[in-house]
Short mmCIF file of C-alpha atoms in Angstrom, two decimals:
data_model
loop_
_atom_site.label_atom_id
_atom_site.label_comp_id
_atom_site.label_asym_id
_atom_site.label_seq_id
_atom_site.Cartn_x
_atom_site.Cartn_y
_atom_site.Cartn_z
CA MET T 1111 -30.90 19.57 -31.81
CA SER T 1112 -33.42 18.17 -29.71
CA PHE T 1113 -35.42 14.52 -29.18
CA ALA T 1114 -38.22 16.50 -31.20
CA ASP T 1115 -36.51 16.99 -34.16
CA LEU T 1116 -35.52 13.09 -35.07
CA GLY T 1117 -38.68 12.25 -35.99
CA LEU T 1118 -40.00 10.61 -32.28
CA SER T 1119 -43.84 10.36 -31.93
CA ASP T 1120 -45.47 12.15 -28.64
CA ASP T 1121 -45.86 9.03 -26.58
CA LEU T 1122 -42.14 9.17 -26.87
CA LEU T 1123 -40.41 12.30 -26.12
CA ARG T 1124 -42.83 12.17 -22.89
CA ALA T 1125 -41.49 9.16 -21.01
CA VAL T 1126 -37.94 10.37 -22.88
CA THR T 1127 -38.40 14.25 -21.26
CA ASP T 1128 -39.56 12.11 -17.85
CA ALA T 1129 -36.45 10.54 -17.99
CA GLY T 1130 -34.14 13.43 -17.44
CA TYR T 1131 -33.19 13.86 -21.33
CA THR T 1132 -33.81 17.19 -23.18
CA GLU T 1133 -30.76 16.89 -25.82
CA PRO T 1134 -29.50 13.37 -28.30
CA THR T 1135 -26.16 12.63 -28.04
CA PRO T 1136 -24.14 12.54 -31.03
CA ILE T 1137 -24.77 8.40 -32.01
CA GLN T 1138 -28.44 8.66 -31.11
CA ARG T 1139 -29.01 12.38 -33.18
CA GLN T 1140 -27.59 9.92 -36.34
CA ALA T 1141 -28.88 6.56 -35.50
CA ILE T 1142 -32.32 7.36 -34.74
CA PRO T 1143 -33.63 9.09 -38.28
CA SER T 1144 -32.03 6.29 -39.99
CA VAL T 1145 -33.58 3.51 -38.07
CA LEU T 1146 -37.05 5.20 -38.21
CA MET T 1147 -36.63 4.72 -42.37
CA GLY T 1148 -36.30 0.62 -42.10
CA LYS T 1149 -32.47 1.40 -43.00
CA ASP T 1150 -29.90 -1.14 -41.73
CA LEU T 1151 -27.34 0.45 -39.81
CA ILE T 1152 -23.67 -0.57 -38.52
CA GLY T 1153 -22.87 2.00 -35.29
CA ILE T 1154 -19.50 1.64 -33.74
CA ALA T 1155 -19.51 4.12 -30.87
CA GLN T 1156 -17.62 3.75 -27.61
CA THR T 1157 -19.61 2.75 -24.47
CA GLY T 1158 -21.51 5.31 -22.43
CA THR T 1159 -23.23 7.87 -25.92
CA GLY T 1160 -25.79 6.25 -25.64
CA LYS T 1161 -26.46 3.88 -28.38
CA THR T 1162 -28.37 1.70 -26.11
CA ALA T 1163 -31.62 4.58 -26.20
CA ALA T 1164 -30.02 4.91 -29.96
CA PHE T 1165 -32.07 1.61 -31.31
CA VAL T 1166 -34.56 1.41 -28.34
CA LEU T 1167 -35.90 4.63 -28.58
CA PRO T 1168 -36.79 4.86 -32.58
CA MET T 1169 -37.85 0.21 -32.06
CA ILE T 1170 -40.79 1.75 -30.16
CA ASP T 1171 -41.97 3.78 -32.36
CA VAL T 1172 -41.53 1.12 -35.02
CA LEU T 1173 -43.16 -1.78 -33.07
CA ARG T 1174 -46.19 0.65 -31.95
CA GLU T 1175 -48.51 -0.91 -34.80
CA GLY T 1176 -49.04 -5.07 -35.30
CA ARG T 1177 -49.84 -7.67 -33.38
CA THR T 1178 -48.44 -10.78 -31.27
CA ARG T 1179 -48.22 -13.95 -32.52
CA ALA T 1180 -47.32 -16.55 -30.24
CA LEU T 1181 -43.56 -18.40 -30.50
CA MET T 1182 -43.09 -15.30 -32.81
CA PRO T 1183 -41.20 -12.29 -31.45
CA ARG T 1184 -41.92 -9.84 -33.60
CA SER T 1185 -38.09 -8.34 -33.28
CA LEU T 1186 -35.24 -9.75 -31.10
CA ILE T 1187 -32.04 -7.96 -29.24
CA LEU T 1188 -28.58 -10.10 -28.91
CA GLU T 1189 -26.56 -9.68 -25.75
CA PRO T 1190 -23.68 -11.52 -25.27
CA THR T 1191 -23.76 -10.55 -21.51
CA ARG T 1192 -26.93 -11.48 -18.69
CA GLU T 1193 -25.93 -7.78 -17.62
CA LEU T 1194 -26.42 -5.69 -20.88
CA ALA T 1195 -29.74 -7.62 -21.19
CA ALA T 1196 -31.21 -6.90 -18.36
CA GLN T 1197 -30.16 -3.73 -19.13
CA VAL T 1198 -31.57 -3.08 -22.10
CA ALA T 1199 -35.34 -4.33 -20.79
CA GLU T 1200 -35.41 -1.85 -18.39
CA ASN T 1201 -34.55 1.03 -21.09
CA PHE T 1202 -37.67 -0.70 -23.02
CA GLU T 1203 -39.61 -0.93 -19.50
CA LYS T 1204 -38.54 3.27 -19.20
CA TYR T 1205 -39.31 4.50 -22.45
CA GLY T 1206 -41.47 2.01 -23.97
CA VAL T 1207 -44.27 3.27 -20.76
CA ASN T 1208 -46.95 5.10 -23.28
CA HIS T 1209 -46.93 2.10 -24.97
CA LYS T 1210 -48.04 -1.33 -25.09
CA LEU T 1211 -45.94 -2.94 -26.25
CA SER T 1212 -44.77 -7.06 -24.61
CA MET T 1213 -41.05 -8.14 -24.13
CA ALA T 1214 -39.19 -10.38 -23.24
CA LEU T 1215 -35.86 -11.79 -21.77
CA LEU T 1216 -33.81 -14.75 -22.14
CA ILE T 1217 -31.01 -15.71 -20.66
CA GLY T 1218 -29.60 -17.57 -18.79
CA GLY T 1219 -29.65 -18.45 -14.55
CA VAL T 1220 -33.00 -17.82 -14.46
CA GLN T 1221 -36.36 -20.57 -14.58
CA MET T 1222 -36.95 -20.97 -18.37
CA GLY T 1223 -40.40 -21.65 -17.21
CA ASP T 1224 -41.50 -17.84 -17.27
CA GLN T 1225 -39.86 -17.31 -20.47
CA VAL T 1226 -41.44 -20.38 -22.03
CA LYS T 1227 -45.50 -18.53 -21.32
CA ALA T 1228 -44.48 -15.40 -22.25
CA LEU T 1229 -43.32 -16.24 -26.01
CA GLU T 1230 -46.59 -18.49 -25.70
CA LYS T 1231 -48.44 -15.39 -25.05
CA GLY T 1232 -46.82 -13.79 -28.39
CA VAL T 1233 -43.66 -10.85 -28.16
CA ASP T 1234 -43.17 -7.26 -29.07
CA VAL T 1235 -39.51 -7.13 -27.86
CA LEU T 1236 -37.47 -10.53 -27.18
CA ILE T 1237 -33.98 -9.58 -25.31
CA ALA T 1238 -31.45 -12.57 -25.62
CA THR T 1239 -28.32 -13.99 -25.40
CA PRO T 1240 -27.50 -16.64 -27.62
CA GLY T 1241 -26.68 -19.22 -25.41
CA ARG T 1242 -30.78 -19.92 -24.44
CA LEU T 1243 -31.91 -18.77 -27.24
CA MET T 1244 -30.29 -21.43 -29.46
CA ASP T 1245 -31.47 -24.18 -26.36
CA LEU T 1246 -35.09 -22.65 -26.60
CA TYR T 1247 -35.17 -22.64 -31.01
CA GLY T 1248 -33.59 -26.51 -30.27
CA ARG T 1249 -36.38 -27.37 -27.87
CA GLY T 1250 -39.01 -25.71 -30.46
CA LYS T 1251 -40.33 -23.63 -27.84
CA ILE T 1252 -39.58 -20.17 -29.82
CA LEU T 1253 -39.73 -19.07 -34.19
CA LEU T 1254 -37.86 -16.52 -35.12
CA THR T 1255 -40.07 -16.27 -39.35
CA GLY T 1256 -42.03 -13.63 -38.00
CA CYS T 1257 -38.92 -11.58 -36.85
CA SER T 1258 -38.65 -8.37 -39.15
CA LEU T 1259 -36.18 -6.39 -37.41
CA LEU T 1260 -33.22 -7.70 -35.74
CA VAL T 1261 -30.54 -5.84 -33.52
CA ILE T 1262 -26.58 -7.46 -33.04
CA ASP T 1263 -25.20 -5.61 -29.28
CA GLU T 1264 -21.27 -5.35 -28.21
CA ALA T 1265 -21.09 -7.14 -31.51
CA ASP T 1266 -16.63 -7.30 -30.69
CA ARG T 1267 -17.87 -8.74 -27.51
CA MET T 1268 -19.58 -11.20 -29.22
CA LEU T 1269 -16.31 -12.11 -30.91
CA ASP T 1270 -14.67 -12.52 -27.75
CA MET T 1271 -17.25 -14.67 -26.28
CA GLY T 1272 -17.17 -16.98 -29.47
CA PHE T 1273 -20.89 -16.42 -30.52
CA ILE T 1274 -19.83 -15.27 -33.80
CA PRO T 1275 -21.03 -19.12 -34.89
CA ASP T 1276 -24.31 -19.12 -32.54
CA ILE T 1277 -24.79 -14.87 -34.22
CA GLU T 1278 -24.38 -16.83 -37.67
CA GLU T 1279 -27.26 -19.34 -37.60
CA ILE T 1280 -29.90 -17.56 -35.78
CA CYS T 1281 -29.46 -15.20 -38.92
CA THR T 1282 -30.02 -17.67 -41.39
CA LYS T 1283 -33.51 -18.59 -39.51
CA LEU T 1284 -34.43 -15.36 -39.63
CA PRO T 1285 -36.40 -14.36 -42.80
CA LYS T 1286 -33.92 -12.69 -45.25
CA ILE T 1287 -36.94 -9.16 -45.72
CA ARG T 1288 -36.15 -7.75 -42.41
CA GLN T 1289 -34.13 -5.11 -40.96
CA THR T 1290 -31.05 -5.54 -39.30
CA LEU T 1291 -28.25 -2.96 -36.51
CA LEU T 1292 -25.44 -3.64 -35.80
CA PHE T 1293 -23.76 -2.02 -33.02
CA SER T 1294 -19.81 -2.69 -32.17
CA ALA T 1295 -17.05 -0.59 -30.31
CA THR T 1296 -14.72 -1.83 -32.63
CA MET T 1297 -15.09 -3.35 -36.21
CA PRO T 1298 -12.56 -6.09 -36.49
CA PRO T 1299 -12.50 -8.25 -39.46
CA PRO T 1300 -14.84 -10.82 -38.78
CA ILE T 1301 -17.55 -8.66 -37.43
CA LYS T 1302 -16.55 -6.68 -40.41
CA LYS T 1303 -16.99 -10.32 -42.61
CA LEU T 1304 -20.51 -10.75 -40.44
CA ALA T 1305 -21.60 -7.83 -41.78
CA ASP T 1306 -21.11 -8.03 -45.47
CA ARG T 1307 -23.38 -10.92 -44.95
CA PHE T 1308 -26.28 -10.68 -42.94
CA LEU T 1309 -26.84 -6.71 -43.85
CA THR T 1310 -28.39 -5.01 -47.10
CA ASP T 1311 -26.88 -1.57 -48.31
CA PRO T 1312 -26.04 -0.67 -44.34
CA LYS T 1313 -25.15 3.17 -43.74
CA THR T 1314 -22.08 3.26 -41.31
CA ILE T 1315 -22.35 5.90 -38.19
CA GLU T 1316 -19.27 6.55 -36.41
CA VAL T 1317 -19.35 8.96 -33.57
CA ALA T 1318 -15.62 8.18 -32.11
CA ARG T 1319 -12.08 6.72 -33.23
CA PRO T 1320 -12.66 3.41 -32.81
CA ALA T 1321 -11.46 2.43 -29.39
CA SER T 1322 -10.87 5.54 -28.40
CA THR T 1323 -11.66 5.97 -24.73
CA ASN T 1324 -14.23 9.22 -23.48
CA THR T 1325 -12.41 12.02 -23.18
CA ASN T 1326 -14.27 13.27 -19.49
CA ILE T 1327 -12.50 10.41 -17.61
CA THR T 1328 -9.11 11.03 -15.64
CA GLN T 1329 -7.24 8.15 -16.40
CA ARG T 1330 -4.57 7.66 -13.68
CA ILE T 1331 -1.43 4.50 -13.68
CA VAL T 1332 -0.53 4.01 -9.84
CA GLN T 1333 2.99 1.31 -10.21
CA VAL T 1334 2.57 -1.06 -7.17
CA PRO T 1335 4.22 -4.08 -6.39
CA ALA T 1336 2.99 -7.79 -7.44
CA THR T 1337 2.55 -8.60 -3.84
CA ALA T 1338 -1.50 -8.83 -3.24
CA HIS T 1339 -1.67 -7.40 0.54
CA VAL T 1340 0.65 -4.39 -0.43
CA LYS T 1341 -2.42 -3.91 -3.62
CA ARG T 1342 -4.60 -4.48 -1.51
CA ASP T 1343 -3.29 -2.16 1.08
CA VAL T 1344 -2.81 0.71 -1.91
CA LEU T 1345 -5.98 0.81 -3.32
CA ARG T 1346 -7.52 1.55 0.57
CA ARG T 1347 -4.98 4.80 0.81
CA LEU T 1348 -6.66 5.67 -2.96
CA LEU T 1349 -10.23 4.86 -1.88
CA GLN T 1350 -10.02 7.09 0.96
CA GLN T 1351 -8.10 9.65 -0.03
CA ASP T 1352 -10.14 10.45 -3.04
CA GLU T 1353 -13.28 11.47 -3.39
CA VAL T 1354 -15.00 8.81 -3.91
CA SER T 1355 -18.95 7.95 -3.72
CA THR T 1356 -19.43 5.50 -6.13
CA ALA T 1357 -17.01 2.93 -7.65
CA ILE T 1358 -16.96 -0.10 -9.41
CA ILE T 1359 -13.30 -2.46 -8.72
CA PHE T 1360 -12.42 -4.69 -11.30
CA CYS T 1361 -10.58 -8.20 -11.05
CA ASN T 1362 -9.33 -10.19 -13.57
CA ARG T 1363 -10.53 -13.88 -11.17
CA LYS T 1364 -13.21 -14.41 -9.77
CA THR T 1365 -11.03 -15.93 -7.60
CA THR T 1366 -9.66 -12.18 -6.45
CA VAL T 1367 -13.48 -10.14 -6.57
CA ARG T 1368 -14.05 -12.55 -3.92
CA ASP T 1369 -11.23 -12.14 -1.76
CA LEU T 1370 -11.45 -8.78 -2.32
CA ASN T 1371 -14.97 -7.69 -1.04
CA LYS T 1372 -14.43 -9.46 1.84
CA SER T 1373 -11.51 -8.02 2.87
CA LEU T 1374 -12.62 -4.21 1.78
CA LYS T 1375 -15.51 -5.20 4.11
CA LYS T 1376 -13.19 -6.72 7.39
CA HIS T 1377 -12.46 -2.62 6.57
CA GLY T 1378 -15.33 -0.97 7.31
CA PHE T 1379 -16.00 -0.21 3.40
CA ARG T 1380 -19.63 -1.13 2.26
CA SER T 1381 -18.69 -3.63 -0.97
CA ALA T 1382 -20.10 -6.29 -2.54
CA GLU T 1383 -19.80 -8.24 -4.95
CA ILE T 1384 -20.40 -9.43 -9.02
CA HIS T 1385 -19.38 -12.54 -10.74
CA GLY T 1386 -19.87 -14.96 -12.76
CA ASP T 1387 -20.61 -18.45 -10.31
CA MET T 1388 -23.41 -16.09 -9.08
CA ASP T 1389 -26.26 -17.57 -10.39
CA GLN T 1390 -28.42 -14.65 -11.87
CA SER T 1391 -30.85 -13.53 -8.89
CA ALA T 1392 -27.59 -12.83 -6.92
CA ARG T 1393 -26.28 -10.96 -9.50
CA ILE T 1394 -29.11 -8.91 -9.62
CA ALA T 1395 -29.98 -8.17 -6.23
CA GLU T 1396 -26.19 -7.07 -5.32
CA LEU T 1397 -26.41 -4.51 -8.53
CA ASP T 1398 -29.71 -3.52 -6.62
CA ARG T 1399 -27.71 -2.97 -3.70
CA PHE T 1400 -25.18 -0.56 -5.70
CA LYS T 1401 -27.94 1.11 -7.35
CA ASN T 1402 -30.16 1.43 -4.61
CA GLY T 1403 -27.00 2.86 -2.11
CA ASP T 1404 -26.85 0.86 0.18
CA VAL T 1405 -23.51 -0.14 -0.49
CA ASN T 1406 -21.33 2.32 -2.26
CA ILE T 1407 -17.93 0.24 -3.89
CA LEU T 1408 -18.83 -2.76 -6.55
CA VAL T 1409 -16.44 -5.27 -6.53
CA ALA T 1410 -16.57 -6.95 -10.06
CA SER T 1411 -15.07 -9.49 -12.61
CA ASP T 1412 -15.08 -9.05 -16.34
CA VAL T 1413 -18.88 -10.60 -16.82
CA ALA T 1414 -20.29 -7.25 -15.73
CA ALA T 1415 -18.20 -4.47 -17.51
CA ARG T 1416 -20.53 -3.71 -20.52
CA GLY T 1417 -23.76 -4.36 -18.64
CA ILE T 1418 -23.18 -2.40 -15.84
CA ASP T 1419 -25.42 1.51 -16.18
CA VAL T 1420 -25.48 3.33 -13.55
CA LYS T 1421 -25.70 6.97 -12.61
CA GLY T 1422 -22.86 8.92 -10.58
CA VAL T 1423 -19.90 6.19 -10.83
CA SER T 1424 -17.33 8.58 -9.78
CA HIS T 1425 -14.22 6.35 -9.57
CA VAL T 1426 -13.84 2.85 -11.79
CA PHE T 1427 -10.73 1.06 -10.14
CA ASN T 1428 -8.89 -1.61 -12.14
CA PHE T 1429 -6.71 -3.86 -9.02
CA ASP T 1430 -5.96 -5.88 -12.33
CA ALA T 1431 -5.07 -4.78 -15.72
CA PRO T 1432 -7.02 -6.58 -18.24
CA TRP T 1433 -5.58 -9.24 -20.27
CA HIS T 1434 -6.78 -7.45 -23.45
CA PRO T 1435 -6.97 -3.92 -24.42
CA ASP T 1436 -10.41 -3.63 -25.30
CA ASP T 1437 -11.88 -4.83 -21.75
CA TYR T 1438 -9.67 -1.28 -20.51
CA VAL T 1439 -11.86 0.87 -22.84
CA HIS T 1440 -15.07 -1.12 -21.61
CA ARG T 1441 -14.33 -0.80 -17.79
CA ILE T 1442 -13.49 2.69 -17.48
CA GLY T 1443 -16.59 3.63 -19.37
CA ARG T 1444 -18.71 2.64 -16.15
CA THR T 1445 -17.84 6.24 -15.47
CA GLY T 1446 -18.28 9.41 -17.41
CA ARG T 1447 -20.97 9.19 -18.72
CA GLY T 1448 -24.18 11.17 -19.71
CA GLY T 1449 -21.90 13.98 -19.67
CA ALA T 1450 -20.30 13.87 -16.43
CA THR T 1451 -16.95 13.42 -15.36
CA GLY T 1452 -15.04 10.26 -13.97
CA THR T 1453 -11.88 9.55 -12.50
CA ALA T 1454 -10.51 6.09 -13.91
CA TYR T 1455 -7.10 3.93 -11.26
CA THR T 1456 -5.50 1.60 -12.71
CA LEU T 1457 -2.94 -0.69 -10.61
CA VAL T 1458 -0.14 -1.75 -12.39
CA THR T 1459 2.63 -4.92 -11.35
CA PRO T 1460 6.18 -4.97 -12.61
CA GLU T 1461 4.75 -8.02 -14.58
CA ASP T 1462 1.80 -6.47 -16.55
CA ALA T 1463 4.21 -3.33 -18.64
CA GLU T 1464 2.87 -5.62 -21.79
CA ASN T 1465 -0.53 -4.91 -21.09
CA ILE T 1466 -0.48 -1.15 -20.53
CA ALA T 1467 1.26 -0.86 -23.62
CA GLU T 1468 -1.29 -2.36 -25.50
CA ILE T 1469 -3.92 -0.39 -24.30
CA GLU T 1470 -2.50 3.72 -24.59
CA LYS T 1471 -1.25 2.14 -28.37
CA LEU T 1472 -4.89 0.90 -28.94
CA THR T 1473 -6.29 4.06 -27.14
CA GLY T 1474 -3.70 5.96 -28.32
CA HIS T 1475 -2.27 8.43 -25.98
CA LYS T 1476 -0.04 7.71 -22.79
CA ILE T 1477 -1.96 7.38 -19.45
CA GLU T 1478 -0.19 9.80 -16.47
CA ARG T 1479 1.75 7.99 -14.21
CA VAL T 1480 1.22 8.72 -10.70
CA PRO T 1481 3.14 8.12 -7.03
CA SER T 1482 1.51 5.51 -5.07
CA PRO T 1483 0.16 6.68 -2.08
CA VAL T 1484 1.96 3.85 0.43
CA ALA T 1485 6.00 4.37 -0.16
CA VAL T 1486 6.25 0.20 0.29
CA ASP T 1487 9.39 -1.29 -0.79
CA GLU T 1488 8.52 -4.39 -2.29
CA ALA T 1489 11.89 -5.82 -0.51
CA GLU T 1490 10.46 -4.84 2.87
CA ALA T 1491 6.79 -6.30 2.15
CA ALA T 1492 6.19 -8.53 4.85
CA PRO T 1493 4.90 -12.12 2.94
CA ALA T 1494 1.34 -13.10 3.05
CA PRO T 1495 0.83 -16.11 5.08
CA LYS T 1496 1.53 -19.59 3.45
CA ARG T 1497 -1.42 -22.02 3.74
CA THR T 1498 -0.95 -25.72 5.31
CA ARG T 1499 -2.76 -28.55 4.02
CA GLY T 1500 -6.20 -27.94 6.31
CA GLY T 1501 -6.63 -24.00 4.65
CA LYS T 1502 -5.21 -22.41 8.02
CA ARG T 1503 -2.96 -19.41 7.85
CA GLU T 1504 0.34 -20.67 9.12
CA ALA T 1505 2.14 -18.19 11.70
CA LYS T 1506 4.07 -16.08 10.75
CA LYS T 1507 7.43 -17.16 11.29
CA THR T 1508 10.45 -14.56 12.21
CA GLU T 1509 14.49 -15.42 12.94
CA PRO T 1510 15.52 -14.41 16.03
CA ARG T 1511 19.05 -12.55 15.85
CA ARG T 1512 22.58 -14.43 16.34
CA GLU T 1513 23.58 -12.45 19.16
CA GLU T 1514 19.59 -13.13 21.22
CA ALA T 1515 19.64 -16.40 19.93
CA ALA T 1516 23.06 -17.41 21.39
CA ALA T 1517 22.16 -15.94 24.49
CA GLU T 1518 19.29 -17.14 24.36
CA ALA T 1519 20.96 -20.81 23.90
CA PRO T 1520 21.95 -23.27 26.90
CA ALA T 1521 25.42 -23.70 26.99
CA LYS T 1522 27.06 -26.80 25.59
CA PRO T 1523 29.86 -28.60 27.53
CA ARG T 1524 33.29 -28.10 25.57
CA THR T 1525 33.90 -31.66 23.92
CA ARG T 1526 37.82 -30.32 22.58
CA ARG T 1527 41.09 -31.64 24.47
CA THR T 1528 42.53 -29.06 26.59
CA ALA T 1529 46.06 -28.04 26.31
CA ALA T 1530 46.91 -30.05 29.63
CA ALA T 1531 45.48 -33.51 27.79
CA ARG T 1532 47.35 -32.51 24.72
CA GLU T 1533 50.46 -32.53 26.24
CA GLU T 1534 49.58 -35.73 28.74
CA VAL T 1535 48.91 -37.88 25.12
CA PRO T 1536 50.67 -36.70 22.50
CA ALA T 1537 50.55 -37.40 18.84
CA ALA T 1538 51.70 -40.25 17.37
CA PRO T 1539 53.28 -40.20 13.91
CA ALA T 1540 51.26 -42.02 11.04
CA PRO T 1541 51.76 -45.69 10.95
CA ALA T 1542 52.97 -47.28 8.08
CA THR T 1543 50.88 -50.79 8.00
CA ARG T 1544 47.26 -51.18 10.00
CA GLU T 1545 49.09 -53.69 12.98
CA GLU T 1546 51.68 -50.76 12.94
CA SER T 1547 48.56 -48.28 13.77
CA SER T 1548 46.81 -50.74 16.36
CA ARG T 1549 49.90 -50.57 18.48
CA ALA T 1550 49.90 -46.16 18.71
CA ARG T 1551 46.45 -46.15 19.83
CA PRO T 1552 45.96 -44.87 23.23
CA ALA T 1553 44.34 -47.35 24.95
CA ARG T 1554 40.42 -46.98 25.54
CA ASP T 1555 39.14 -45.94 28.73
CA GLU T 1556 37.71 -48.49 30.49
CA SER T 1557 34.01 -47.42 31.56
CA ARG T 1558 33.37 -48.05 27.77
CA SER T 1559 31.19 -51.31 26.49
CA ARG T 1560 33.55 -52.44 24.18
CA PRO T 1561 36.88 -54.40 26.76
CA PRO T 1562 40.71 -54.17 26.06
CA ARG T 1563 41.68 -55.71 22.02
CA ASP T 1564 43.79 -59.12 24.67
CA GLU T 1565 39.96 -59.19 27.00
CA ARG T 1566 38.41 -60.45 22.99
CA PRO T 1567 37.17 -63.37 23.15
CA ALA T 1568 39.08 -65.22 20.13
CA ARG T 1569 38.10 -64.46 16.37
CA ASP T 1570 36.69 -68.67 16.40
CA GLU T 1571 33.96 -67.43 19.43
CA ARG T 1572 33.48 -64.48 17.77
CA PRO T 1573 30.01 -64.28 15.62
CA ALA T 1574 31.17 -64.38 11.63
CA ARG T 1575 31.01 -61.50 10.11
CA ASP T 1576 31.42 -61.20 5.47
CA ASP T 1577 33.55 -61.78 3.81
CA ARG T 1578 35.20 -58.28 3.12
CA ARG T 1579 35.39 -57.16 6.51
CA ARG T 1580 37.54 -60.95 7.22
CA ARG T 1581 39.18 -59.98 4.38
CA ARG T 1582 40.23 -56.45 5.92
CA ASP T 1583 40.83 -57.92 9.82
CA GLN T 1584 42.88 -60.72 8.72
CA ASP T 1585 45.18 -58.10 5.79
CA ASP T 1586 48.72 -57.00 8.15
CA GLY T 1587 50.37 -55.15 5.02
CA PRO T 1588 49.86 -52.30 2.86
CA ASP T 1589 46.66 -52.83 0.18
CA GLU T 1590 48.91 -53.00 -2.67
CA GLY T 1591 46.38 -53.89 -5.80
CA TRP T 1592 43.81 -56.23 -6.60
CA ASN T 1593 43.82 -59.56 -4.27
CA GLY T 1594 40.26 -60.86 -5.61
CA PRO T 1595 38.92 -63.22 -8.60
CA ILE T 1596 39.98 -62.33 -12.22
CA PRO T 1597 36.46 -60.88 -13.44
CA ASP T 1598 35.03 -63.04 -17.03
CA PHE T 1599 36.24 -59.70 -19.23
CA LEU T 1600 40.01 -59.98 -18.60
CA ASN T 1601 40.45 -63.75 -18.57
CA TYR T 1602 41.43 -64.36 -21.96
CA THR T 1603 44.49 -65.37 -24.06
CA ILE T 1604 46.64 -63.98 -27.24
CA ASP T 1605 46.44 -66.61 -30.15
CA ALA T 1606 49.61 -66.20 -31.48
#
C-alpha cells in the first residue's frame, strides 16, 4: 500500500514524496482514512512508529477548506513538552508546504507577545502545551469555541506530568460537536476514563502491544559500580569501541547532565546538553547543533526523551537507569526510527536491579547482559575527591605504609628507665596508708620546680584549697566510709 491509496490530496502526496517517504507505516495506514472520514480515534502505538504523521497528514487535507477568525483557532493539538510541540510544528511546515495553512505555537520559555499577535490574525492549527494554553485563555487572549478538531498526543505522558486536570478543563471549553484524536503509547485506567468521557464512538487502533519496544533496537545492559567516575569511564569506552555516529545519552538529573557533558568535552568528545533548566531558545539552539552535525553526542534529561526526532541516531545510552519503565521505552525509541536499526545501552548499578526488573516485566523480554569494557573492582576504585566548603576539590590523601612512615619519622628519645636505674631504685611494696605511701616515694629531682616537702611553707602560709582537697590532705588513714553530713532523706526516725 502507498500513500496514494489512503485518499490524500495530490498536493499533500507531492509533499510526502519530496520528504522522502514512499510507504506508510502500520499506524498511518489505519489512522489516516479514519481521520479523513471525521471519526474519533484512539491510537495506541509505540514511539517511532510514525504516529505524528498519522494525524498531521489528514489534518492538512481536512483544514484546507475554511477560513480563520481572530483568537479562534480551527484545530488544537496538545503536547506535553515544548520539544514535542516544536516537532509537530516542523511536521506541519514540511508536509503543508503546498497548502496555505496558518499555524501558531504556544509553548513556555518564549515571548508571549509574538504568540498573541499570531492568534489575533487567526490560525488554522494551534499547537500548544497545556500550561501556556491555560495561561493565555485566562488572560482572554484565545477563544476555543471555534475549534472543530482536537488532538491529544502522548496522553500517558500527560498523565505522568499531571496535565490530565488541565486537559479535562480544556475539553469542557471546546464545542461538544468536534472530532477528537487521542494517541498514547499505553492505556492506563485514567487515560481510558478520559477517552470514555470526551470521545464519541472512537475507533481504536493498536499497532503494537502497549509499552513494547522496537524490535529494530538491540538492547544491552552493562553492569557498573555505583561510583560516578567509573560509570563515566565505562561510557567513554563504549563510545570509543562501538561504531557511534550520533548518540543521545539520558540522565535522570539535570546536574548529572551538566557534569557528564563537561566531562565528555574534557576528553575530546563533541557533545552538547539539553535539560529543563535551559530556556527554550538555548534548548532549540543545542538541538539544532545536534541535528546539523556540529556535535554528534547529545546529553539530555527526560524532558527531551519524547521530543527529539533526529534521523540517523545510531545509539542511545542510559547513563542512569530510568526510574519509570515507560521512560525506558521512550528513551530508546530515539534510535531505530523509520525502519532503521539502532543500539541501546543501559548502565546498571546494583541499586538499579528493581528498576530493570520492572522494565523487563513491562517490555516482556529479558535484556541482554554484556561485560563491561572496563575491568574495575569497585572496592579498588579510587574515591572521588571531596569538596571543601569553598567548592574546591580536596587533594587526594594517601597514607604511607607503616614501614615507610617509621623510616621517615624522627627518632624519639626513650623514656623508659634502663636496667641499672631499675636496680638502684627497687620497687616499694604498696603502702597501707597515705602517710606510708608518701614516705616510700623516691626523692624528687631537685631540678624540678616543686621543692621538697620539708622546705615547703607551712600549711597556714599556703593558699587555702577547697574543702574536699583539705579533707583529703588531713586524712591519715584509709577511707573507711562516708564521713560527711547525713543527707535529709536518710535523717528520719522510726516510731515504735
